[in-house]
Coordinates of C-alpha atoms and ligand atoms in Angstrom, one line a residue:
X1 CA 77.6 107.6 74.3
X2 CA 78.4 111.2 75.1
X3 CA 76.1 111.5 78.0
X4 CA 78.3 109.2 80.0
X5 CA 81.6 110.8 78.8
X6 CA 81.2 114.5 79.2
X7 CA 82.4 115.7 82.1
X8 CA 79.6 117.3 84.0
X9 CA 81.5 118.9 86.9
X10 CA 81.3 122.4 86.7
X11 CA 83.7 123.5 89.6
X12 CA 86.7 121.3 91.5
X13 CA 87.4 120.8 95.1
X14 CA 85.0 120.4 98.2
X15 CA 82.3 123.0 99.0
X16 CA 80.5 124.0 102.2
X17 CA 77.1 122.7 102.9
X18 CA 74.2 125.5 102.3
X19 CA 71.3 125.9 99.6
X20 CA 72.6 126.5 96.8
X21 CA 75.8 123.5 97.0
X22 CA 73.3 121.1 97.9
X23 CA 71.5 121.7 95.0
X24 CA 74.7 122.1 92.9
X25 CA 75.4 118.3 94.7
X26 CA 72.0 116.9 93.4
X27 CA 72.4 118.4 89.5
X28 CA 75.9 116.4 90.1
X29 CA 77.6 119.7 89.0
X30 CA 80.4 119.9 91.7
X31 CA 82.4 116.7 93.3
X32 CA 81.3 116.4 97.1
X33 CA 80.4 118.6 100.1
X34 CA 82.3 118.9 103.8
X35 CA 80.0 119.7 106.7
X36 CA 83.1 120.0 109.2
X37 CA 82.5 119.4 112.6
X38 CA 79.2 118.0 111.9
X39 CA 79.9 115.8 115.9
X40 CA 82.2 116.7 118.3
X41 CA 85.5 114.2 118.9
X42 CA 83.1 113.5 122.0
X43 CA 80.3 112.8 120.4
X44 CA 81.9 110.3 118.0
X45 CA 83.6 108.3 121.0
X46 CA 80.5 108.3 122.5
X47 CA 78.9 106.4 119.9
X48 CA 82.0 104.3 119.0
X49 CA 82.0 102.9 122.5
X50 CA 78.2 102.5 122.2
X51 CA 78.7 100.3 119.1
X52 CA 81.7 98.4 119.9
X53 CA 79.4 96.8 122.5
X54 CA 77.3 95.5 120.2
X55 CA 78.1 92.9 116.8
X56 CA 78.7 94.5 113.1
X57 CA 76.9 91.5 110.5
X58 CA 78.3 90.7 107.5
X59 CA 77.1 90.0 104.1
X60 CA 78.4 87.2 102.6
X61 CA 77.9 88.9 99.0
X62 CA 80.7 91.4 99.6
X63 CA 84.4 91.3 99.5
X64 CA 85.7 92.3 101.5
X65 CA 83.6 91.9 103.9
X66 CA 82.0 95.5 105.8
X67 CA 80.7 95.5 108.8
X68 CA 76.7 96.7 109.0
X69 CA 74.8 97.1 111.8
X70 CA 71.6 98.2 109.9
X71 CA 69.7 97.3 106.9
X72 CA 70.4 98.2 103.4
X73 CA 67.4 98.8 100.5
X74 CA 70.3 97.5 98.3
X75 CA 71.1 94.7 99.9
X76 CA 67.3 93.7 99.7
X77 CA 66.7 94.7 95.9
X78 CA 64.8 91.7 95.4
X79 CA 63.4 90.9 98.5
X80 CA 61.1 94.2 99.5
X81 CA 59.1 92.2 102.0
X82 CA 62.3 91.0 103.7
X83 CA 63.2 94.5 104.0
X84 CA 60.3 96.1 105.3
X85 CA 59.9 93.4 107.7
X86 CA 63.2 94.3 108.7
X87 CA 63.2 98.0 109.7
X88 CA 61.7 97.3 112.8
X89 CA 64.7 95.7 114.4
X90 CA 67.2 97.7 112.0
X91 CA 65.2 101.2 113.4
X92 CA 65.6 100.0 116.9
X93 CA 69.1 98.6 116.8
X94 CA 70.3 102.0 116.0
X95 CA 68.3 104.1 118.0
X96 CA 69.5 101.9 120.8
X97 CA 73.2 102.8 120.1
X98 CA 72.1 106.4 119.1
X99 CA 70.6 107.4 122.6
X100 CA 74.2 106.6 124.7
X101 CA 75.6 109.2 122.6
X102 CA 73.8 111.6 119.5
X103 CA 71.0 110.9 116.9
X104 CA 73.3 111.6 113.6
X105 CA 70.2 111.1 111.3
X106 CA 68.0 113.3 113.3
X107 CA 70.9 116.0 112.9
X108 CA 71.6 115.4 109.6
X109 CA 67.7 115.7 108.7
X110 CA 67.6 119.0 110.8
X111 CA 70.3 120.1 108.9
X112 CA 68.6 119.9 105.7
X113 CA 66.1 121.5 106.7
X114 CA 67.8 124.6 107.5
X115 CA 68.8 125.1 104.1
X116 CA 65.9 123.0 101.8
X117 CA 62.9 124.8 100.7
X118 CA 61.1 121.7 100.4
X119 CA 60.2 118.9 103.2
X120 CA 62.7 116.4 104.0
X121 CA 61.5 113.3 105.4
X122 CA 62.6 109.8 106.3
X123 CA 61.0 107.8 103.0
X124 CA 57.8 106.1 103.2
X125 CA 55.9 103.7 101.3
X126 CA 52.2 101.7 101.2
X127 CA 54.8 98.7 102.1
X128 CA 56.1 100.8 105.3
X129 CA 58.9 103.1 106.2
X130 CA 62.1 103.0 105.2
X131 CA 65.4 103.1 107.7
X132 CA 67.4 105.4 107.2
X133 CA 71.0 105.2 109.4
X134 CA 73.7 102.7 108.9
X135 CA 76.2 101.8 110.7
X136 CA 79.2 100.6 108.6
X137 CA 82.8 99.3 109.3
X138 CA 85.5 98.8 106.8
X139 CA 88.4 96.8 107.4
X140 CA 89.9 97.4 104.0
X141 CA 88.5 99.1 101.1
X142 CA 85.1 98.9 98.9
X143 CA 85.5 98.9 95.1
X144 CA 84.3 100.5 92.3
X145 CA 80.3 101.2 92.3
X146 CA 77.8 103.4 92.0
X147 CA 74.2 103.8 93.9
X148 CA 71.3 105.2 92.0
X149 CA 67.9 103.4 92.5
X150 CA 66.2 104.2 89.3
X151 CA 68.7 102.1 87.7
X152 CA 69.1 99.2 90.1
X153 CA 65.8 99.5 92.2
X154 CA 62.9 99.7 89.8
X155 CA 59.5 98.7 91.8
X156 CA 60.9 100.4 94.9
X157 CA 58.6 103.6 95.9
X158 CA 61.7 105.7 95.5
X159 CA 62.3 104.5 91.8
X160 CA 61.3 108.2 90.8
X161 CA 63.8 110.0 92.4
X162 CA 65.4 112.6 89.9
X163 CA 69.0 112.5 92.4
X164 CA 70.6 110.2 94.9
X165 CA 73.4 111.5 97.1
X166 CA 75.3 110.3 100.5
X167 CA 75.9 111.2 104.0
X168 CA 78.3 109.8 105.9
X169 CA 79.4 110.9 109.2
X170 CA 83.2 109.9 110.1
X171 CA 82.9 108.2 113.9
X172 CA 86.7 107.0 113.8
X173 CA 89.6 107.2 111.1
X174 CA 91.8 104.8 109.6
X175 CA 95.8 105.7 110.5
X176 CA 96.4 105.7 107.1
X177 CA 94.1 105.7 104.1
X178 CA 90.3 104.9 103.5
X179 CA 89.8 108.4 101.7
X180 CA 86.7 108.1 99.3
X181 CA 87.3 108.7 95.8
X182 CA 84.5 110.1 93.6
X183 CA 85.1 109.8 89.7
X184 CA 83.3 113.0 87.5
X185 CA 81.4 109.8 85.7
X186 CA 78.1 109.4 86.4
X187 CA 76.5 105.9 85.8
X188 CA 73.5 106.1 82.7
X189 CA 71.1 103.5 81.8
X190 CA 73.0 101.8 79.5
X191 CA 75.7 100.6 82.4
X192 CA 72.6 98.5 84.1
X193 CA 74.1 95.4 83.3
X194 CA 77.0 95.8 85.6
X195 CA 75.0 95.5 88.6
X196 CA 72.0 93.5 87.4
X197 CA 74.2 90.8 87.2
X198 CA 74.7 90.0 91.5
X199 CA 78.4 88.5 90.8
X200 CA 79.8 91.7 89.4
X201 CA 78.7 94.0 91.9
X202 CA 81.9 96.6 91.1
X203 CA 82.3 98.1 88.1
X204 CA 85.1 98.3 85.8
X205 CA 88.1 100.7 86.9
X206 CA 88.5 101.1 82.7
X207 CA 85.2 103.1 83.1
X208 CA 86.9 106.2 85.4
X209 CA 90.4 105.6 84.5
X210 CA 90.6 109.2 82.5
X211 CA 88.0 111.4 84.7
X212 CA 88.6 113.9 86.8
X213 CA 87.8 113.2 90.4
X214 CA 88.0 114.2 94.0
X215 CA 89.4 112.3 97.3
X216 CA 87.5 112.8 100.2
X217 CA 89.8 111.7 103.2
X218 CA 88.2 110.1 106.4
X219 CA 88.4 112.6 109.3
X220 CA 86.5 112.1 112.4
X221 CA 83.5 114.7 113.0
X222 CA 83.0 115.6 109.6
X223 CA 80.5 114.7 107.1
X224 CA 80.9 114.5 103.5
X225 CA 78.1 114.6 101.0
X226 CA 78.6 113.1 97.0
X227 CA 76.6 112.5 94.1
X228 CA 76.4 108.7 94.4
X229 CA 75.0 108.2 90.5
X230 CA 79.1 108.7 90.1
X231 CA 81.5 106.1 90.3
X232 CA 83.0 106.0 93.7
X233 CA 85.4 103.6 95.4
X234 CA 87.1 103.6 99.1
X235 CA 90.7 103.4 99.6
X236 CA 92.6 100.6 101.1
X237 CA 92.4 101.9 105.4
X238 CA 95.9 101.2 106.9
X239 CA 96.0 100.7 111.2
X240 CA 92.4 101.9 113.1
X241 CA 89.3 101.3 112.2
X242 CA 87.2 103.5 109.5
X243 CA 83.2 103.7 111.4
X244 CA 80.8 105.3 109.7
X245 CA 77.3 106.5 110.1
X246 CA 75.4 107.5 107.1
X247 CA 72.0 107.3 104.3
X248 CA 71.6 108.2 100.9
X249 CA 69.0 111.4 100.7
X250 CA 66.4 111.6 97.1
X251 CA 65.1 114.4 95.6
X252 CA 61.5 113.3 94.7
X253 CA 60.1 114.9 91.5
X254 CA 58.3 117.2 93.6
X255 CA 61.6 118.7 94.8
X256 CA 61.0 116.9 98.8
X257 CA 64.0 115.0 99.9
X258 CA 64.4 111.4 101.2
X259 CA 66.2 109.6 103.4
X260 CA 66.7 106.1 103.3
X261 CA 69.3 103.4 103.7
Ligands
AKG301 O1 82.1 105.4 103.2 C1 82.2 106.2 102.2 O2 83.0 107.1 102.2 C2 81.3 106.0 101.0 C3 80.3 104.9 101.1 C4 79.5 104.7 99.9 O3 79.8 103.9 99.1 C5 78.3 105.5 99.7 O4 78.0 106.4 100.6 O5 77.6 105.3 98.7
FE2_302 FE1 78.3 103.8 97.5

């Protein structure tokens, strides 16, 4: 299987955000981007307060548990309707918490635009619109996965994406730990089975254990941006708490982006 073995990066380390690196991001040809100093240290205690006032749910399917105040596409891969019917709430719960401090996902989409020749745009469907902003909290580390709907979504209106990447803003920092790991191993068709099957959601570490990859470390006010068709994983966090904000952005045939989560 050669396409799922060659290493595709084509340069090392962390780039700036503009054009032509978020492009380079997409064609999974370099390991991440840093936007530093995407939020002010204000900014992100603003919305930590916000959110500590209000109650992170939990999905029983995970382990360990993260914290989610939001709605997931992924966590509703079968369940469409359920989703949908969802984003109401999910749209306002956020916006709720987003008003006492910043809108991230409004900034992040203005962002995009700045640099992206084509339209960027919360995704949409006949079924409704898609929420795009969740609010995560990890208490100790998430395994071994990837995240690329054509593989593990098919039926969804984003199926047809050609590129799935991740935002996610850093609202408060583990002490120790809870750096993101990104593997130059991208996941191909033939992998489908790990995930189709709901009890293995996490792949198997055997899979990266030669590439090259890149550690992004958690550090509040910055954003960092990866390819998430590659194999990716999050640290054990040692003392404070690791918040997040974040969505996963598609490049539709057409070359528009989407933002969903
Ligand atoms: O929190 C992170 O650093 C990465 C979360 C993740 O798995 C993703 O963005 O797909
Ligand atoms: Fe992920």
């Amino acid at each position: 299987m050669p396409s799922t073995s060659q290493a595709r990066w084509s340069a090392q380390g962390i780039s700036e955000f503009t054009q032509d690196t978020l492009r380079a991001l997409l064609d999974s040809q370099i390991p991440a981007i840093r936007f530093r100093g995407f939020a002010t240290q204000a900014e992100c205690e603003a919305l930590v307060t916000a959110i500590d006032e209000d109650a992170f749910a939990y999905s029983p399917q995970q382990s360990p548990p993260i914290g989610r105040i939001g709605i997931t596409q992924y966590g509703h891969r079968t369940a469409p309707e359920a989703y949908f019917a969802g984003v109401p709430d999910a749209h306002h719960a956020v916006q709720q918490l987003f008003s006492r401090a910043f809108d991230p996902v409004a900034r992040v989409i203005a962002a995009l635009r700045d640099v992206w020749p084509a339209a960027v745009e919360v995704a949409d469907s006949e079924r409704g619109r898609y929420h795009a902003g969740l609010i995560r909290l990890i208490h100790d580390y998430a395994g071994l996965h990837f995240d690329f709907v054509p593989i593990e979504g098919r039926g969804w209106s984003i199926d047809d994406i050609t590129a799935q990447i991740s935002w996610n803003l850093h609202l408060s920092a583990p002490g120790s730990g809870g750096a993101c790991v990104v593997y130059d191993r991208r996941c191909e068709v033939e992998h489908e089975a790990v995930k189709a099957d709901p009890d293995a959601l996490l792949a198997d570490p055997e899979l990266v254990s030669d590439r090259p990859f890149v550690t992004l470390d958690s550090i509040v006010g910055d954003i960092v941006l990866f390819n998430t068709r590659s194999y990716h994983e999050i640290l054990p966090c040692r003392g404070g708490r690791r918040i997040t904000v974040s969505s996963f952005i598609g490049r539709k045939p057409d070359g528009s982006l989407v933002l969903w989560s």
